Every structure is written in C-alpha cells, then in structure tokens.
C-alpha cells in the first residue's frame, strides 16, 4: 500500500507544530488522536467543484486558508457585565433554560446547569474540562463513531486543531424540560476557530440543545469550524438546534452527525441567516429500529451570501423514519445549494424517509440549486424527495394587497409565512421568535 | 483598484494548451492560442466545473465535462450546453511572464 502525501491546506498557521502546541497539555490518547487527524488532513485533497458534494462551493474563491491564523485572544472572564452587548442581548432574549454555556473567541468562559439537574448527574462543561473529569466518556465518543477525521478535509482539520468545545451528558432517564442554551461570540478577524460539540443522551433521557453563533461584521475573512456529534441512545429524545448569525466576512463551516439508537427521536434544525459563506454537512444515522429524525433547515440570504447544505439520511435499521424539510428565501445576489441523499441500507425494511426542499427567489439575481437523491437497497420502503424553486406566491401577495397592504409589506408577510412552516415544526422556547425577528430585520432591506 | 498581477510564466502554457492558476482568490484558466495568451474565469457557466480540466480546440476552450465551448479571447459562449459567457480578463505578457488584471 502506498501513502499519498497531498499537503494541501498546510499553512503557516495550520501545521503539525500547531497541532502539537494546541494539545501540549492533553493526555497522550488525545494527542495521538490529534496527530492521526493531522495525518488524515495532510493526505486528504482539498475539496473541489469536480466532486458532486462541493460542486457549487468553489473553495478557491470562497476560502483563503493561507490568510487565516489561529486565535491568540486571551480568555475572556466569566463576568456577564464585561461581555459584548450583542451577546448579552441575545442571551437576554432567551427564555428560561436548563443550563447555559458561553463561548467567547473560541473558549468556554461560562457554564451553568440547574442545580436539581446537576444533582441528577447532568454535565454541561467545556470539552477541556470534560477531558479531565469525564475522560472515559470523552475518549469513547470524541471523533470516533460520529465525526472521525476520515469524514473529510474539514473534519480532519477540526479534529486536529480544535481549541475548545462543549460537552453535554444527560444520564439515563433524566428529562430536561427546558433547553440548554449555548451562545458563541467571535470578535477577531482573519482568524480560524475550531470547536467541537459532544452531546450524549443516555437511554430514555430527554434534552433540547440550542447553539447560537454571533459576531459583528469581520474586517477580514474569519472561519468558524465546528464538528457536532450527537448520540441519542435507546428511547431518548433529543433536539439539536444551530442558529448562525455571524457578521459579513464569516465563513461558517459545520460538520454534524447524529446517531439515533433504538426508538430514539433525534431532531435537528439548522438556521442560517448571517455570514458570507455557510457550509453545513449533516448526516443523520438511524441506527436502531423505531428511531426517527426530523431534519429541518431555514435560511435567508441577501447581498452576496452563499449557503451550501449537504445532508444525508442513513437508514441502517428497519422501521425507522426521517423527514427532511429545508426552506430558504434568497434576495440580492445570494445563492443556496442543497444536496441531500436518502440512503436505505440493506435490511432497513419498512423505512419511511422523506426529503423536501423549497426555495423562493426574491431577486432576479438570486439563485438556488437543489440536488435531492435516493439510494435504496431494501424493497419494502416508503421514500420520496422533491425540490422546488419559485418566486413569491402571487395569489397570496395579491390577496394581502387587496386588504390594503402595499407590495413590500405583502411580500414580507408572505416570506415570513413561507419560512414560518419550518419554525412551527420545532417549537422551542424563544427560538422561533428570535429567528423571526432577525428575518424581519433582513426583510427591511427587501423591496 | 484592479491591477496587473503575475500569474505564471509563458513557458508554463505551451501553445495549444490550457493551464489553471490562482490569483487573489480568483481561479483562472490561461489559454495559449498560437502564441497569444488569454485568461478566462476558470468556471464553466453551465455546471461550474473547472474549464482548466478541458482542452483548447483552435481558439475555443472546450469544457471536458459536458462539451460546452467558449471563445478563448472573449469568453463568449460558442457551443451548448453553455448559454452564458464566462468572464474574460485583460492579459499582458512582459519579460516571459503572464500578468492578468484583477
């Protein structure tokens, strides 16, 4: 066997020395895991538009890795009053929570969990702290079954260079009635941030997790890279929500993998509103009979924003279901690409799997491309997929205008109604209202 | 302000060939048509594959993936399935080097 050395993407900031440095004080197994990830990164070619999965995102134009450096910002203090105003405002808009975690410039600066939940064994902390206090759990789940380095170029880079992350562990049978809320703030321009999220919901537990990413506009391109690993064990119920509200200049890259075991329900919602470029790779694996995943997505683009969603619904076990609905509205010169595949593996009989993508174009310069796919190796399944790209519902607009609204007001309301369907499918306290407010703000520039 | 940026040496693009280069986050395909150098956006207007993977047929760049054709000088679409042109960039050749205005 021969090993090919590619070395694409090895830069002044991203190199073997940087990997050693970031893991310098970590246990040996973790340093070895980082080194392995780096080796995978070096030999993995940079994705190009020649591959189907990256057809509509030309990284040569979108990402200048050579210009990025690693964050050197000092750790912020665990002091609410010293945090940026927008971060505090975002947190204030959230309703009650089971716990909070705050990340500023890539580092966890605050984590709390309700006392009665902590007494039941719920753990919410930085990944670094978890490596010390819950080493065996982290060792078992981190970058192994869900998002290993072999998942791709960015997964490897992330696994090698992650700087901090989130660890949430919900013990067997424990229910969190209110969401766990994570708020991230990024302030440095020209920087690459690498973080990981590890969420383990044990048998028959229940948890909702909302991760919101914020920043002002960046003066130079900034990369926020995240790897998200969600484990829903037998009979558990998990909701994972990511809300991306980066400023312009942000390149939001997220690899997410959810693993649902027997009778588990694992729903996801990806909301992308900010940033210049968004790339999300979401893979839902239905590993246990009776498991189910609803996969929701919502995006609103304007100016030159670029969104790229790459999803897969992997049905490994029989009697499982998955239902994907992604909706987007695109204004200005913005653009969205969606590529999704439903894979029904051999033996995954009686699968119910659906995939629906809906885009509306609010500008003649906006563009949407959708590539839904099916790959079925079982013979007793119900699967469907569909995609549409259209303009605003003229009839609805006409009706609203006949009731006294002007054209712009009518268009804004129709867009909100169109996107609202996604939010109504996953009613989590405060999320819908917050996202709606941001969309309303963006819509002010429409018309 | 656009300025001429060095992207390659002339010797790197023999007559009758194409070469993909990068400058200022702009992928370009250089074409040498009988000694004249041209630069186009390295992205087919049909399905966005790199034109540099294709070949030069006389004065036309041919996309290897679906056969779309473009005028190497102007970027004008000359053959289906492309229905839109690709952007052409001004080129200068000085002292054996190729400069493109970006």
Short mmCIF file of C-alpha atoms in Angstrom, two decimals:
data_model
loop_
_atom_site.label_atom_id
_atom_site.label_comp_id
_atom_site.label_asym_id
_atom_site.label_seq_id
_atom_site.Cartn_x
_atom_site.Cartn_y
_atom_site.Cartn_z
CA UNK A 1 0.00 0.00 0.00
CA UNK A 2 1.30 3.42 -0.83
CA UNK A 3 0.59 6.61 1.02
CA UNK A 4 -0.01 9.72 -0.99
CA UNK A 5 1.13 12.98 0.51
CA UNK A 6 -1.01 15.84 -0.62
CA UNK A 7 -0.30 18.57 1.92
CA UNK A 8 -2.95 20.90 0.51
CA UNK A 9 -4.03 23.39 3.10
CA UNK A 10 -0.85 23.19 5.19
CA UNK A 11 -0.13 26.81 6.01
CA UNK A 12 1.88 29.00 8.37
CA UNK A 13 -0.95 28.64 10.89
CA UNK A 14 -2.16 25.10 10.18
CA UNK A 15 0.71 22.68 10.51
CA UNK A 16 2.00 19.81 12.60
CA UNK A 17 3.67 22.16 15.09
CA UNK A 18 0.39 23.97 15.70
CA UNK A 19 -1.32 20.63 16.35
CA UNK A 20 1.33 19.69 18.91
CA UNK A 21 1.03 23.05 20.56
CA UNK A 22 -2.74 23.03 20.91
CA UNK A 23 -2.64 19.59 22.52
CA UNK A 24 0.52 20.09 24.56
CA UNK A 25 -1.04 19.58 27.99
CA UNK A 26 -3.51 16.90 27.00
CA UNK A 27 -3.40 13.18 27.77
CA UNK A 28 -1.48 11.01 25.41
CA UNK A 29 -4.52 9.35 23.78
CA UNK A 30 -5.89 12.75 22.81
CA UNK A 31 -2.57 13.96 21.44
CA UNK A 32 -2.38 10.78 19.38
CA UNK A 33 -5.91 11.36 18.13
CA UNK A 34 -4.95 14.87 17.05
CA UNK A 35 -1.79 13.63 15.34
CA UNK A 36 -3.80 10.99 13.50
CA UNK A 37 -6.30 13.62 12.38
CA UNK A 38 -3.49 15.81 11.13
CA UNK A 39 -2.06 12.92 9.11
CA UNK A 40 -5.51 12.40 7.57
CA UNK A 41 -5.73 16.12 6.81
CA UNK A 42 -2.36 16.16 5.09
CA UNK A 43 -3.18 13.27 2.81
CA UNK A 44 -6.75 14.39 2.02
CA UNK A 45 -7.04 16.62 -1.03
CA UNK A 46 -8.83 19.94 -0.72
CA UNK A 47 -12.42 19.51 -1.97
CA UNK A 48 -13.03 20.92 -5.43
CA UNK A 49 -16.03 21.57 -7.62
CA UNK A 50 -15.13 18.40 -9.50
CA UNK A 51 -16.79 16.41 -6.73
CA UNK A 52 -20.56 16.33 -6.56
CA UNK A 53 -20.54 17.28 -2.89
CA UNK A 54 -18.69 20.55 -3.49
CA UNK A 55 -19.99 21.38 -6.94
CA UNK A 56 -21.50 24.70 -6.01
CA UNK A 57 -18.96 25.92 -3.48
CA UNK A 58 -15.64 26.70 -5.07
CA UNK A 59 -13.29 26.91 -2.10
CA UNK A 60 -10.67 28.59 -4.26
CA UNK A 61 -12.93 31.62 -4.38
CA UNK A 62 -14.59 31.28 -1.00
CA UNK A 63 -11.86 30.46 1.47
CA UNK A 64 -8.33 31.79 1.75
CA UNK A 65 -6.75 29.36 4.21
CA UNK A 66 -3.32 30.94 3.76
CA UNK A 67 -4.57 34.22 5.17
CA UNK A 68 -6.01 32.71 8.35
CA UNK A 69 -4.25 32.47 11.71
CA UNK A 70 -5.20 30.75 14.92
CA UNK A 71 -6.79 32.78 17.67
CA UNK A 72 -4.46 34.29 20.23
CA UNK A 73 -7.07 36.24 22.15
CA UNK A 74 -6.73 35.98 25.93
CA UNK A 75 -9.56 34.08 27.61
CA UNK A 76 -12.47 36.35 28.48
CA UNK A 77 -13.66 36.50 32.07
CA UNK A 78 -16.72 34.75 33.44
CA UNK A 79 -18.34 38.12 34.05
CA UNK A 80 -21.62 38.86 32.29
CA UNK A 81 -21.19 42.63 32.51
CA UNK A 82 -17.90 42.54 30.62
CA UNK A 83 -19.28 40.58 27.66
CA UNK A 84 -20.17 42.28 24.35
CA UNK A 85 -23.56 43.96 24.30
CA UNK A 86 -24.94 41.90 21.42
CA UNK A 87 -24.02 38.70 23.18
CA UNK A 88 -25.78 39.84 26.31
CA UNK A 89 -28.81 40.93 24.33
CA UNK A 90 -29.02 37.57 22.60
CA UNK A 91 -28.88 35.80 25.95
CA UNK A 92 -31.46 38.12 27.46
CA UNK A 93 -33.90 37.23 24.69
CA UNK A 94 -33.73 33.59 25.63
CA UNK A 95 -36.35 32.29 27.92
CA UNK A 96 -35.67 30.00 30.82
CA UNK A 97 -33.07 27.34 30.31
CA UNK A 98 -31.85 24.16 31.92
CA UNK A 99 -28.33 25.44 31.55
CA UNK A 100 -26.17 27.98 29.77
CA UNK A 101 -22.80 27.84 28.16
CA UNK A 102 -20.98 30.84 26.73
CA UNK A 103 -18.08 30.72 24.31
CA UNK A 104 -16.13 33.88 23.56
CA UNK A 105 -13.49 33.80 20.84
CA UNK A 106 -13.40 30.04 20.86
CA UNK A 107 -13.07 29.46 24.58
CA UNK A 108 -15.74 28.41 27.05
CA UNK A 109 -15.97 31.19 29.62
CA UNK A 110 -19.11 30.18 31.42
CA UNK A 111 -21.18 27.05 32.02
CA UNK A 112 -24.03 26.51 34.42
CA UNK A 113 -26.69 23.89 34.81
CA UNK A 114 -29.77 23.95 37.06
CA UNK A 115 -28.86 22.60 40.50
CA UNK A 116 -31.52 19.90 40.54
CA UNK A 117 -30.30 18.65 37.15
CA UNK A 118 -26.70 18.68 38.28
CA UNK A 119 -27.80 16.59 41.26
CA UNK A 120 -29.23 14.08 38.80
CA UNK A 121 -25.87 13.89 37.07
CA UNK A 122 -26.38 16.21 34.09
CA UNK A 123 -23.00 17.51 32.95
CA UNK A 124 -22.53 20.66 30.88
CA UNK A 125 -18.98 21.93 30.63
CA UNK A 126 -16.12 22.79 28.34
CA UNK A 127 -14.64 19.88 26.44
CA UNK A 128 -11.25 20.55 28.00
CA UNK A 129 -12.73 20.19 31.46
CA UNK A 130 -14.58 17.06 30.37
CA UNK A 131 -11.32 15.51 29.20
CA UNK A 132 -10.10 15.84 32.79
CA UNK A 133 -13.28 14.94 34.66
CA UNK A 134 -15.05 12.51 32.33
CA UNK A 135 -12.15 11.12 30.40
CA UNK A 136 -13.63 7.70 29.62
CA UNK A 137 -16.81 9.14 28.13
CA UNK A 138 -14.92 11.65 26.02
CA UNK A 139 -12.47 9.01 24.91
CA UNK A 140 -15.29 6.75 23.78
CA UNK A 141 -17.26 9.33 21.83
CA UNK A 142 -14.93 12.14 20.67
CA UNK A 143 -14.13 11.93 16.94
CA UNK A 144 -14.66 8.16 16.89
CA UNK A 145 -18.09 6.99 15.74
CA UNK A 146 -19.73 10.23 14.68
CA UNK A 147 -17.30 12.72 13.11
CA UNK A 148 -13.94 10.98 12.82
CA UNK A 149 -11.09 12.66 10.98
CA UNK A 150 -11.75 10.42 7.99
CA UNK A 151 -15.08 12.19 7.44
CA UNK A 152 -13.40 14.77 5.21
CA UNK A 153 -10.85 17.51 4.88
CA UNK A 154 -12.53 19.89 7.31
CA UNK A 155 -13.43 17.16 9.81
CA UNK A 156 -9.76 16.20 9.89
CA UNK A 157 -8.60 19.79 10.31
CA UNK A 158 -11.10 20.30 13.10
CA UNK A 159 -10.15 17.07 14.89
CA UNK A 160 -6.52 18.09 14.77
CA UNK A 161 -6.83 21.71 15.82
CA UNK A 162 -9.97 22.07 17.96
CA UNK A 163 -9.35 24.61 20.61
CA UNK A 164 -12.36 24.16 22.85
CA UNK A 165 -15.82 22.75 22.76
CA UNK A 166 -18.94 21.69 24.57
CA UNK A 167 -19.65 18.51 26.45
CA UNK A 168 -23.22 17.69 27.45
CA UNK A 169 -24.07 14.39 29.08
CA UNK A 170 -27.62 13.55 30.14
CA UNK A 171 -27.82 10.42 32.31
CA UNK A 172 -30.29 7.59 31.86
CA UNK A 173 -33.91 8.57 32.34
CA UNK A 174 -33.24 12.25 33.10
CA UNK A 175 -35.52 14.76 31.36
CA UNK A 176 -34.52 18.37 30.76
CA UNK A 177 -37.78 20.25 30.34
CA UNK A 178 -36.09 23.47 29.20
CA UNK A 179 -33.44 23.82 26.52
CA UNK A 180 -29.73 24.01 27.16
CA UNK A 181 -28.59 27.25 25.58
CA UNK A 182 -25.18 27.87 24.09
CA UNK A 183 -24.20 31.34 22.91
CA UNK A 184 -21.00 31.92 20.99
CA UNK A 185 -19.35 35.21 20.23
CA UNK A 186 -16.48 35.74 17.81
CA UNK A 187 -14.64 39.05 17.62
CA UNK A 188 -11.29 38.52 15.90
CA UNK A 189 -10.97 39.00 12.15
CA UNK A 190 -8.71 36.91 9.95
CA UNK A 191 -8.84 34.02 12.40
CA UNK A 192 -9.83 30.35 12.25
CA UNK A 193 -11.79 28.98 15.21
CA UNK A 194 -12.17 25.25 15.67
CA UNK A 195 -14.67 23.87 18.14
CA UNK A 196 -16.43 20.60 18.87
CA UNK A 197 -19.77 19.74 20.39
CA UNK A 198 -20.27 16.36 22.03
CA UNK A 199 -23.79 15.58 23.19
CA UNK A 200 -24.59 12.22 24.73
CA UNK A 201 -28.19 11.50 25.75
CA UNK A 202 -28.36 8.21 27.60
CA UNK A 203 -31.25 5.73 27.45
CA UNK A 204 -34.71 7.25 27.93
CA UNK A 205 -33.37 10.74 28.56
CA UNK A 206 -34.66 13.94 27.02
CA UNK A 207 -32.87 17.16 26.08
CA UNK A 208 -33.08 20.17 23.76
CA UNK A 209 -29.91 21.99 22.81
CA UNK A 210 -29.79 25.41 21.15
CA UNK A 211 -26.46 26.68 19.84
CA UNK A 212 -26.39 30.29 18.65
CA UNK A 213 -23.38 31.80 16.88
CA UNK A 214 -22.93 35.57 16.76
CA UNK A 215 -20.47 38.21 15.63
CA UNK A 216 -20.23 41.67 14.18
CA UNK A 217 -19.01 42.04 10.59
CA UNK A 218 -15.41 40.92 10.18
CA UNK A 219 -12.78 43.14 8.56
CA UNK A 220 -11.06 40.04 7.12
CA UNK A 221 -12.37 36.59 6.41
CA UNK A 222 -12.88 34.53 9.55
CA UNK A 223 -13.52 30.80 9.68
CA UNK A 224 -15.67 29.21 12.34
CA UNK A 225 -15.35 25.46 12.05
CA UNK A 226 -17.41 23.15 14.19
CA UNK A 227 -17.80 19.41 14.48
CA UNK A 228 -21.02 18.32 16.14
CA UNK A 229 -21.51 14.79 17.45
CA UNK A 230 -24.93 13.88 18.86
CA UNK A 231 -25.66 10.48 20.38
CA UNK A 232 -29.26 9.60 21.20
CA UNK A 233 -29.28 6.25 22.96
CA UNK A 234 -32.26 3.90 23.23
CA UNK A 235 -35.57 5.65 23.71
CA UNK A 236 -34.11 9.10 24.21
CA UNK A 237 -35.49 12.31 22.75
CA UNK A 238 -33.00 14.91 21.51
CA UNK A 239 -33.45 18.21 19.73
CA UNK A 240 -30.37 19.93 18.32
CA UNK A 241 -30.73 23.48 17.02
CA UNK A 242 -27.98 25.62 15.45
CA UNK A 243 -28.63 29.30 14.74
CA UNK A 244 -25.96 31.03 12.67
CA UNK A 245 -25.95 34.83 12.92
CA UNK A 246 -22.37 35.68 12.01
CA UNK A 247 -21.45 39.04 10.53
CA UNK A 248 -20.26 39.51 6.97
CA UNK A 249 -16.86 38.03 6.28
CA UNK A 250 -17.69 34.95 8.31
CA UNK A 251 -17.19 31.50 6.79
CA UNK A 252 -19.37 29.14 8.81
CA UNK A 253 -18.41 25.52 8.36
CA UNK A 254 -20.12 22.80 10.35
CA UNK A 255 -19.94 19.03 10.15
CA UNK A 256 -22.78 17.46 12.09
CA UNK A 257 -23.56 13.84 12.64
CA UNK A 258 -26.46 12.48 14.66
CA UNK A 259 -26.73 8.85 15.71
CA UNK A 260 -30.14 7.59 16.81
CA UNK A 261 -30.39 4.22 18.53
CA UNK A 262 -33.47 2.05 19.12
CA UNK A 263 -36.69 4.08 19.47
CA UNK A 264 -34.74 7.32 19.84
CA UNK A 265 -36.06 10.58 18.42
CA UNK A 266 -33.35 12.92 17.21
CA UNK A 267 -34.49 16.13 15.54
CA UNK A 268 -32.30 18.88 14.14
CA UNK A 269 -32.86 22.45 13.00
CA UNK A 270 -30.22 24.45 11.16
CA UNK A 271 -30.92 28.15 10.81
CA UNK A 272 -28.50 30.16 8.69
CA UNK A 273 -29.01 33.90 8.48
CA UNK A 274 -25.59 35.54 8.69
CA UNK A 275 -22.05 35.14 7.45
CA UNK A 276 -20.82 35.37 3.90
CA UNK A 277 -20.44 31.64 3.30
CA UNK A 278 -22.20 28.80 5.07
CA UNK A 279 -21.36 25.18 4.56
CA UNK A 280 -23.17 22.53 6.61
CA UNK A 281 -22.63 18.80 6.26
CA UNK A 282 -25.34 16.99 8.19
CA UNK A 283 -25.54 13.23 8.37
CA UNK A 284 -28.36 11.59 10.31
CA UNK A 285 -27.83 7.92 11.01
CA UNK A 286 -30.84 5.88 12.02
CA UNK A 287 -29.05 3.02 13.72
CA UNK A 288 -31.81 1.49 15.84
CA UNK A 289 -35.23 0.10 14.92
CA UNK A 290 -38.02 2.55 15.65
CA UNK A 291 -35.75 5.59 15.61
CA UNK A 292 -36.81 8.82 13.96
CA UNK A 293 -35.18 12.05 12.80
CA UNK A 294 -36.89 15.22 11.68
CA UNK A 295 -34.33 17.39 9.91
CA UNK A 296 -35.29 21.00 9.46
CA UNK A 297 -33.45 23.85 7.85
CA UNK A 298 -34.12 27.50 7.24
CA UNK A 299 -32.03 30.17 5.57
CA UNK A 300 -32.49 33.72 4.39
CA UNK A 301 -29.85 35.20 2.12
CA UNK A 302 -29.24 38.67 0.79
CA UNK A 303 -26.38 40.60 -0.82
CA UNK A 304 -23.73 38.03 -1.81
CA UNK A 305 -24.39 35.40 0.84
CA UNK A 306 -23.73 31.81 -0.11
CA UNK A 307 -25.34 28.81 1.59
CA UNK A 308 -24.44 25.21 0.93
CA UNK A 309 -26.17 22.33 2.70
CA UNK A 310 -25.07 18.76 2.20
CA UNK A 311 -27.29 16.27 4.00
CA UNK A 312 -27.68 12.53 4.22
CA UNK A 313 -30.27 10.36 5.88
CA UNK A 314 -28.73 6.97 6.51
CA UNK A 315 -31.27 4.30 7.32
CA UNK A 316 -29.34 1.39 8.71
CA UNK A 317 -32.06 -0.21 10.87
CA UNK A 318 -35.61 -1.24 9.92
CA UNK A 319 -38.80 0.55 10.98
CA UNK A 320 -37.12 3.93 11.23
CA UNK A 321 -38.23 7.27 9.86
CA UNK A 322 -36.67 10.51 8.74
CA UNK A 323 -38.30 13.62 7.39
CA UNK A 324 -36.27 16.50 6.00
CA UNK A 325 -37.65 19.94 5.23
CA UNK A 326 -35.33 22.79 4.21
CA UNK A 327 -36.72 26.15 3.18
CA UNK A 328 -34.91 29.23 2.06
CA UNK A 329 -35.61 32.72 0.78
CA UNK A 330 -32.95 34.41 -1.32
CA UNK A 331 -32.67 38.10 -2.05
CA UNK A 332 -29.99 40.25 -3.69
CA UNK A 333 -27.24 38.17 -5.32
CA UNK A 334 -27.42 35.47 -2.70
CA UNK A 335 -27.24 31.83 -3.54
CA UNK A 336 -28.13 28.49 -1.99
CA UNK A 337 -27.18 24.96 -2.88
CA UNK A 338 -28.77 21.91 -1.34
CA UNK A 339 -27.60 18.38 -1.89
CA UNK A 340 -29.31 15.64 0.03
CA UNK A 341 -29.38 11.89 -0.12
CA UNK A 342 -31.59 9.29 1.47
CA UNK A 343 -29.70 6.03 1.82
CA UNK A 344 -31.69 2.97 2.76
CA UNK A 345 -29.24 0.24 3.60
CA UNK A 346 -29.86 -3.47 3.09
CA UNK A 347 -32.13 -4.77 5.80
CA UNK A 348 -33.64 -1.37 6.63
CA UNK A 349 -37.11 -2.57 5.70
CA UNK A 350 -40.24 -0.51 6.38
CA UNK A 351 -38.26 2.72 6.25
CA UNK A 352 -40.20 5.95 5.95
CA UNK A 353 -37.94 8.65 4.57
CA UNK A 354 -38.81 11.98 3.02
CA UNK A 355 -36.93 14.96 1.75
CA UNK A 356 -38.35 18.29 0.70
CA UNK A 357 -36.51 21.45 -0.32
CA UNK A 358 -38.30 24.68 -1.07
CA UNK A 359 -36.67 27.92 -2.19
CA UNK A 360 -38.14 31.24 -3.12
CA UNK A 361 -36.21 33.83 -5.05
CA UNK A 362 -36.87 37.44 -4.12
CA UNK A 363 -34.49 38.87 -6.68
CA UNK A 364 -33.74 38.09 -10.33
CA UNK A 365 -30.06 37.79 -9.36
CA UNK A 366 -30.54 35.21 -6.60
CA UNK A 367 -30.06 31.54 -7.36
CA UNK A 368 -30.89 28.19 -5.81
CA UNK A 369 -29.72 24.72 -6.82
CA UNK A 370 -31.16 21.58 -5.31
CA UNK A 371 -29.94 18.03 -5.82
CA UNK A 372 -32.09 15.51 -3.94
CA UNK A 373 -31.08 11.85 -4.26
CA UNK A 374 -32.28 8.41 -3.26
CA UNK A 375 -30.20 5.28 -2.82
CA UNK A 376 -32.32 2.32 -1.81
CA UNK A 377 -31.11 -1.21 -1.15
CA UNK A 378 -34.22 -2.52 0.61
CA UNK A 379 -37.50 -3.43 -1.09
CA UNK A 380 -40.16 -2.53 1.46
CA UNK A 381 -39.78 1.19 1.98
CA UNK A 382 -41.66 4.45 1.59
CA UNK A 383 -39.38 7.22 0.32
CA UNK A 384 -39.91 10.41 -1.58
CA UNK A 385 -38.00 13.52 -2.40
CA UNK A 386 -38.76 16.79 -4.06
CA UNK A 387 -37.38 20.23 -4.62
CA UNK A 388 -38.85 23.47 -5.87
CA UNK A 389 -37.51 26.89 -6.70
CA UNK A 390 -40.03 29.62 -7.33
CA UNK A 391 -41.00 33.18 -6.86
CA UNK A 392 -43.31 34.58 -4.22
CA UNK A 393 -46.84 33.23 -4.15
CA UNK A 394 -48.54 35.81 -6.38
CA UNK A 395 -52.02 34.88 -5.21
CA UNK A 396 -51.13 35.33 -1.55
CA UNK A 397 -49.44 38.62 -2.36
CA UNK A 398 -52.45 39.82 -4.34
CA UNK A 399 -54.80 38.88 -1.50
CA UNK A 400 -52.76 40.83 1.06
CA UNK A 401 -52.53 43.84 -1.24
CA UNK A 402 -56.29 43.74 -1.76
CA UNK A 403 -56.55 44.09 2.02
CA UNK A 404 -54.65 47.34 2.00
CA UNK A 405 -51.01 46.31 2.26
CA UNK A 406 -48.52 47.76 -0.15
CA UNK A 407 -46.41 45.43 -2.28
CA UNK A 408 -43.39 45.43 0.04
CA UNK A 409 -45.43 44.74 3.14
CA UNK A 410 -47.26 41.92 1.37
CA UNK A 411 -44.03 40.36 0.16
CA UNK A 412 -42.50 40.46 3.62
CA UNK A 413 -45.51 38.77 5.14
CA UNK A 414 -45.58 36.05 2.50
CA UNK A 415 -41.88 35.33 3.12
CA UNK A 416 -42.43 35.10 6.86
CA UNK A 417 -45.32 32.73 6.31
CA UNK A 418 -43.28 30.62 3.92
CA UNK A 419 -40.36 30.24 6.33
CA UNK A 420 -42.60 30.01 9.38
CA UNK A 421 -43.60 26.48 8.48
CA UNK A 422 -40.13 25.26 9.44
CA UNK A 423 -40.11 27.05 12.78
CA UNK A 424 -43.57 25.78 13.67
CA UNK A 425 -42.35 22.21 13.30
CA UNK A 426 -39.91 22.56 16.19
CA UNK A 427 -41.44 24.84 18.79
CA UNK A 428 -38.64 25.63 21.20
CA UNK A 429 -38.99 28.48 23.65
CA UNK A 430 -37.68 31.71 22.21
CA UNK A 431 -36.01 30.29 19.10
CA UNK A 432 -38.87 30.95 16.72
CA UNK A 433 -39.38 34.50 17.97
CA UNK A 434 -35.68 35.32 17.78
CA UNK A 435 -35.24 33.92 14.29
CA UNK A 436 -38.39 35.68 13.09
CA UNK A 437 -37.06 38.99 14.42
CA UNK A 438 -33.78 38.55 12.53
CA UNK A 439 -35.62 37.68 9.32
CA UNK A 440 -37.82 40.74 9.75
CA UNK A 441 -34.69 42.87 10.08
CA UNK A 442 -33.29 41.41 6.88
CA UNK A 443 -36.59 41.86 5.10
CA UNK A 444 -36.47 45.59 5.80
CA UNK A 445 -33.86 45.77 3.06
CA UNK A 446 -36.08 43.94 0.61
CA UNK A 447 -38.17 45.92 -1.81
CA UNK B 1 -8.32 49.02 -7.83
CA UNK B 2 -7.68 46.34 -10.43
CA UNK B 3 -4.02 45.85 -11.20
CA UNK B 4 -1.97 43.50 -13.32
CA UNK B 5 -0.81 40.54 -11.26
CA UNK B 6 1.75 37.97 -12.31
CA UNK B 7 0.11 34.56 -12.57
CA UNK B 8 2.56 32.33 -14.47
CA UNK B 9 5.45 32.27 -16.86
CA UNK B 10 4.71 31.94 -20.57
CA UNK B 11 6.71 28.73 -20.70
CA UNK B 12 4.19 27.13 -18.34
CA UNK B 13 1.47 27.42 -21.00
CA UNK B 14 2.70 25.86 -24.25
CA UNK B 15 0.86 26.73 -27.47
CA UNK B 16 -2.43 24.87 -27.83
CA UNK B 17 -2.82 24.16 -24.13
CA UNK B 18 -4.73 25.36 -21.08
CA UNK B 19 -3.45 25.95 -17.57
CA UNK B 20 -5.33 26.65 -14.33
CA UNK B 21 -3.84 29.25 -12.00
CA UNK B 22 -4.93 31.15 -8.89
CA UNK B 23 -4.50 34.82 -8.09
CA UNK B 24 -6.26 36.92 -5.46
CA UNK B 25 -8.80 34.14 -4.81
CA UNK B 26 -9.70 34.21 -8.49
CA UNK B 27 -9.30 30.90 -10.33
CA UNK B 28 -8.24 31.50 -13.92
CA UNK B 29 -7.74 29.33 -16.95
CA UNK B 30 -4.95 30.54 -19.22
CA UNK B 31 -5.12 29.62 -22.90
CA UNK B 32 -2.27 29.81 -25.39
CA UNK B 33 -3.77 30.22 -28.86
CA UNK B 34 -0.89 30.13 -31.32
CA UNK B 35 1.30 32.17 -29.00
CA UNK B 36 -1.39 34.60 -27.82
CA UNK B 37 -2.26 34.26 -24.15
CA UNK B 38 -5.84 34.72 -22.87
CA UNK B 39 -7.34 34.43 -19.39
CA UNK B 40 -10.88 33.33 -18.53
CA UNK B 41 -12.69 32.67 -15.28
CA UNK B 42 -11.96 29.02 -14.54
CA UNK B 43 -15.57 28.00 -14.18
CA UNK B 44 -17.85 26.71 -16.87
CA UNK B 45 -21.05 28.75 -16.97
CA UNK B 46 -23.05 25.57 -17.47
CA UNK B 47 -22.35 23.43 -14.40
CA UNK B 48 -19.44 25.27 -12.79
CA UNK B 49 -16.78 22.65 -13.41
CA UNK B 50 -13.21 23.92 -13.91
CA UNK B 51 -12.51 24.79 -17.53
CA UNK B 52 -8.83 24.09 -16.93
CA UNK B 53 -9.68 20.37 -16.99
CA UNK B 54 -10.77 20.80 -20.61
CA UNK B 55 -8.90 21.35 -23.80
CA UNK B 56 -8.21 24.00 -26.39
CA UNK B 57 -9.69 23.46 -29.84
CA UNK B 58 -8.35 26.16 -32.12
CA UNK B 59 -9.49 29.37 -30.49
CA UNK B 60 -12.13 27.75 -28.31
CA UNK B 61 -11.96 26.38 -24.79
CA UNK B 62 -13.91 23.14 -24.53
CA UNK B 63 -15.27 22.02 -21.16
CA UNK B 64 -14.37 18.39 -20.69
CA UNK B 65 -17.42 17.58 -18.60
CA UNK B 66 -20.33 18.40 -20.93
CA UNK B 67 -18.72 19.82 -24.05
CA UNK B 68 -19.60 23.49 -23.63
CA UNK B 69 -17.43 25.77 -25.76
CA UNK B 70 -16.18 29.30 -25.15
CA UNK B 71 -14.19 31.77 -27.20
CA UNK B 72 -10.77 31.85 -25.57
CA UNK B 73 -10.36 35.56 -26.29
CA UNK B 74 -13.74 36.99 -25.30
CA UNK B 75 -15.26 34.26 -23.12
CA UNK B 76 -18.37 34.26 -25.30
CA UNK B 77 -20.30 31.00 -25.25
CA UNK B 78 -19.86 29.26 -28.60
CA UNK B 79 -21.46 25.87 -28.03
CA UNK B 80 -24.16 24.21 -25.94
CA UNK B 81 -24.89 23.34 -23.21
CA UNK B 82 -23.47 26.71 -22.12
CA UNK B 83 -25.87 29.57 -22.72
CA UNK B 84 -23.92 32.24 -20.88
CA UNK B 85 -20.39 33.56 -21.42
CA UNK B 86 -17.57 33.32 -18.92
CA UNK B 87 -15.66 36.36 -17.82
CA UNK B 88 -12.53 37.26 -19.75
CA UNK B 89 -9.67 39.15 -18.09
CA UNK B 90 -7.18 41.55 -19.69
CA UNK B 91 -3.75 39.95 -20.11
CA UNK B 92 -0.25 41.36 -20.55
CA UNK B 93 2.91 39.42 -21.32
CA UNK B 94 6.15 41.02 -20.11
CA UNK B 95 9.61 39.52 -19.98
CA UNK B 96 8.31 35.99 -20.36
CA UNK B 97 5.71 36.34 -17.61
CA UNK B 98 1.91 36.49 -17.81
CA UNK B 99 0.08 39.26 -15.95
CA UNK B 100 -3.69 39.36 -15.54
CA UNK B 101 -5.69 42.39 -14.49
CA UNK B 102 -7.56 41.54 -11.28
#
